[in-house]
XYZ file of C-alpha atoms in Angstrom:
292
model
C 110.484 83.585 111.687
C 111.155 86.437 110.441
C 113.213 89.444 111.984
C 112.771 92.581 111.417
C 115.161 95.574 113.176
C 115.416 99.154 112.954
C 116.518 102.413 114.475
C 115.763 105.949 113.766
C 118.654 107.768 113.461
C 121.920 106.672 111.439
C 124.187 107.323 114.581
C 122.292 104.269 116.413
C 123.369 100.535 114.848
C 120.607 98.254 114.169
C 123.528 95.192 115.521
C 122.016 94.247 118.850
C 118.674 94.565 117.880
C 119.485 91.245 115.454
C 121.953 89.862 117.712
C 118.850 89.748 119.583
C 117.050 88.486 117.017
C 119.406 85.476 115.089
C 119.577 84.263 118.752
C 115.587 83.971 118.704
C 115.798 81.508 116.169
C 115.150 84.311 113.370
C 116.206 82.762 109.839
C 116.052 86.309 108.344
C 116.615 89.508 109.228
C 115.869 93.044 107.458
C 117.663 96.417 108.965
C 116.071 99.602 108.433
C 116.415 103.202 109.358
C 113.482 105.241 109.751
C 111.601 107.206 112.149
C 109.478 104.891 114.674
C 106.499 107.779 113.597
C 106.342 106.990 109.634
C 103.978 104.062 108.849
C 105.428 103.949 105.233
C 108.313 102.045 105.537
C 109.544 100.378 102.318
C 111.496 97.578 103.848
C 108.241 96.830 106.879
C 106.357 97.465 103.262
C 108.664 94.699 101.915
C 108.659 92.730 104.546
C 105.034 92.280 104.992
C 104.298 92.242 101.300
C 106.298 88.457 101.025
C 106.199 87.046 104.349
C 103.789 83.751 104.143
C 101.007 81.431 105.724
C 103.280 79.906 108.857
C 105.681 82.644 109.347
C 106.239 84.863 112.583
C 107.066 88.429 112.105
C 109.629 89.294 115.351
C 111.068 92.771 116.618
C 112.762 93.147 119.549
C 110.381 95.628 121.118
C 107.343 96.884 119.854
C 108.352 100.495 119.546
C 110.704 98.559 117.053
C 107.514 98.123 114.375
C 104.605 100.710 116.061
C 104.879 103.732 118.232
C 100.638 104.008 118.436
C 98.846 101.492 119.139
C 96.294 101.637 115.869
C 99.187 100.900 114.060
C 100.403 98.373 116.315
C 96.814 96.044 115.504
C 97.393 97.374 111.433
C 99.990 95.170 111.363
C 99.129 92.061 112.920
C 95.484 92.080 111.142
C 97.613 91.703 107.918
C 99.485 89.651 108.850
C 96.374 86.920 110.389
C 94.505 87.897 106.887
C 97.987 85.462 105.733
C 97.409 82.928 108.829
C 100.434 84.314 110.239
C 101.693 85.504 113.033
C 104.021 88.027 115.351
C 106.128 87.788 118.201
C 107.510 90.816 120.574
C 110.766 88.524 121.788
C 110.994 91.505 125.196
C 106.739 91.895 125.779
C 104.646 89.515 126.478
C 103.276 89.226 122.642
C 102.833 86.082 120.487
C 100.041 85.828 118.637
C 100.533 82.160 117.843
C 100.164 81.742 121.505
C 96.430 82.172 123.563
C 97.894 84.443 125.916
C 99.124 86.193 123.163
C 96.631 86.313 121.775
C 94.747 87.787 124.924
C 97.095 90.045 125.298
C 95.831 91.535 121.656
C 92.270 92.097 122.693
C 92.964 93.584 125.808
C 95.429 96.062 123.969
C 92.223 96.367 121.306
C 90.211 97.197 124.078
C 91.527 99.761 125.630
C 91.726 101.544 122.424
C 88.429 102.048 121.552
C 87.814 102.731 125.279
C 90.506 105.589 124.624
C 88.545 106.362 121.349
C 85.419 106.702 123.219
C 86.274 108.700 125.950
C 87.890 111.209 123.516
C 84.579 111.322 120.776
C 83.059 111.997 124.965
C 85.471 114.506 126.085
C 84.667 116.608 122.786
C 81.107 116.759 123.699
C 81.305 117.681 126.610
C 83.858 120.286 125.558
C 81.263 121.621 122.839
C 78.344 121.626 124.386
C 79.938 123.678 127.114
C 81.030 125.919 124.913
C 77.980 126.881 123.384
C 75.593 127.471 126.927
C 78.415 130.155 127.393
C 77.339 131.652 123.797
C 81.129 130.669 121.712
C 80.691 129.740 118.223
C 82.742 127.652 116.789
C 84.827 127.160 113.876
C 87.459 129.368 112.482
C 86.934 133.489 112.222
C 89.284 133.526 109.318
C 86.733 131.130 107.385
C 83.813 132.582 108.553
C 84.700 135.537 106.749
C 85.916 134.201 103.989
C 89.441 135.827 104.268
C 92.140 134.324 101.193
C 94.777 133.353 103.561
C 93.371 131.374 106.676
C 91.018 129.256 103.071
C 94.612 128.412 101.918
C 96.111 127.070 105.392
C 92.866 125.274 105.440
C 93.489 123.414 102.317
C 97.349 122.947 103.153
C 95.961 121.345 106.515
C 93.836 118.666 104.692
C 96.034 118.337 101.943
C 98.494 117.139 104.917
C 96.155 115.023 106.135
C 94.934 113.809 103.208
C 98.878 112.407 102.343
C 99.554 111.107 106.284
C 96.027 108.745 105.425
C 97.714 108.033 102.396
C 100.911 107.289 103.584
C 99.029 104.759 106.006
C 98.276 102.718 103.560
C 101.153 103.339 101.491
C 102.672 99.760 101.801
C 98.936 98.109 100.542
C 98.979 100.057 97.307
C 102.458 101.856 96.524
C 104.330 98.146 95.444
C 101.073 97.244 93.223
C 101.492 100.715 91.329
C 104.355 101.145 90.978
C 104.818 97.226 89.671
C 102.224 96.634 87.797
C 101.421 100.696 85.604
C 101.189 100.918 82.958
C 101.488 97.754 82.146
C 97.753 96.624 83.597
C 94.591 98.613 83.451
C 93.448 100.051 86.233
C 90.652 98.056 87.185
C 92.656 94.628 86.441
C 95.422 96.452 89.347
C 92.780 97.603 91.697
C 91.609 93.759 91.284
C 95.238 92.270 92.930
C 95.560 95.593 95.612
C 92.191 94.488 97.454
C 92.905 91.017 96.555
C 94.473 90.267 100.195
C 92.913 93.298 102.130
C 90.124 92.993 104.174
C 86.876 94.616 103.162
C 86.853 97.291 105.240
C 90.684 98.593 103.679
C 89.861 97.599 100.234
C 90.272 100.669 97.209
C 87.641 102.159 94.638
C 89.197 102.678 91.393
C 88.329 106.372 91.837
C 90.010 106.352 95.351
C 92.988 104.563 93.663
C 93.754 106.983 91.483
C 93.366 109.895 93.621
C 96.411 108.891 96.268
C 98.304 107.617 93.220
C 97.856 111.185 91.218
C 98.641 112.595 94.734
C 101.826 110.150 95.819
C 103.086 111.347 91.314
C 102.394 115.103 91.937
C 104.908 115.385 95.116
C 107.304 112.593 93.890
C 106.772 109.389 95.679
C 105.669 107.493 92.408
C 106.862 107.723 88.357
C 104.853 110.014 86.388
C 104.796 106.586 84.068
C 102.205 105.147 86.098
C 99.470 108.088 85.116
C 100.214 106.890 81.211
C 97.409 105.064 78.944
C 97.635 101.593 79.248
C 99.033 99.887 76.271
C 95.967 97.112 74.333
C 96.802 94.107 75.320
C 94.681 90.392 74.050
C 92.218 88.599 76.071
C 94.062 85.881 76.235
C 97.413 87.861 77.398
C 95.431 88.857 80.502
C 95.061 86.224 82.968
C 98.764 85.273 81.880
C 99.913 89.091 83.152
C 97.494 89.110 86.483
C 98.919 85.820 87.824
C 102.514 86.454 87.136
C 101.625 90.543 88.546
C 100.227 87.556 91.371
C 103.631 85.890 90.891
C 105.314 89.112 91.145
C 104.285 90.348 94.517
C 105.333 87.361 96.517
C 107.029 85.012 94.814
C 107.339 81.750 97.430
C 103.273 82.012 96.514
C 101.412 78.886 95.497
C 99.198 77.555 93.329
C 96.378 77.107 95.941
C 96.889 80.742 97.164
C 97.416 81.921 94.136
C 93.821 80.281 93.070
C 92.714 82.053 96.816
C 93.829 85.442 95.377
C 91.957 84.854 92.156
C 88.139 83.502 93.557
C 88.282 86.446 95.746
C 89.025 89.456 92.697
C 86.189 86.956 91.178
C 88.058 85.844 88.405
C 86.748 83.637 85.507
C 89.074 80.584 83.944
C 89.627 79.976 80.795
C 86.508 77.813 80.420
C 84.584 80.318 82.698
C 84.470 79.329 85.317
C 84.298 80.600 89.441
C 86.423 78.064 91.260
C 90.590 77.741 90.420
C 92.423 74.482 89.917
C 96.516 74.661 90.905
C 96.659 73.071 87.974
C 95.196 75.936 85.953
C 97.764 78.448 87.489
C 100.379 76.694 86.411
C 99.587 77.076 82.647
C 99.056 80.535 82.562
C 102.236 81.249 84.598
C 103.943 78.963 82.189
C 101.901 80.879 79.324
C 103.337 84.280 81.336
C 106.676 83.392 81.537
C 106.639 82.953 77.467
C 105.580 85.335 77.006
C 108.231 87.653 80.064
C 105.349 88.660 82.257
C 107.788 87.323 85.190
C 110.947 88.230 85.500
């Protein structure tokens, strides 16, 4: 059981939450001072990255983890992808139990119903406006006014950055750690390894996101440097070292699963990986100084 405690301001203390988590049996507790509306929280990102199979992420209340239903379901999805669980001490959610899973399904259905209602209301509002002769859109944009165009461009940039912040925990730690030592195609495969298909990245999308974060100072410019040439025999040890570096407690079998999901072939060209092959590559990576 791994506890997560969050407060919004420096004036608040996470001590009551930490004490409750400790009393519940958490073997480690991570504290963070950040806004609940900010999804790109570094402490939470590290916890979700390191959490393993069979672990349970525990919070005192749901709002300590997420302020929106979509964020809560996203976090629980990431945990389920790792065969991990989520539990809230004061709310009826414990994904390791049938009752908790049922509650989660109800919440998911409610979220989908809410999105459907919003879509229907929007369509009805637009149809009503058209019957009254009102044309939608920004008059300044229709007139190609430079100030209006600039305002829209900045709003789009803000919206794009907000969407990136929601997924930052999936890719920022990998990019920060692996670039420019590994080529972008290998970084993309490592980033996509633990992600469900609908959340996976293409190389062009990832490069655009990284450029945006470098522009705003969230990542150092060095991550965009050209990757140095690496000997062919060193590529697999580097990839295995990167997977191990992201999760030091990962098992050899889990690394095998990750490599197969990445469609990496073994040194002998096979598609099925064995722990002995991974162990050999880790030993080679250690000799090359690729493991911390």
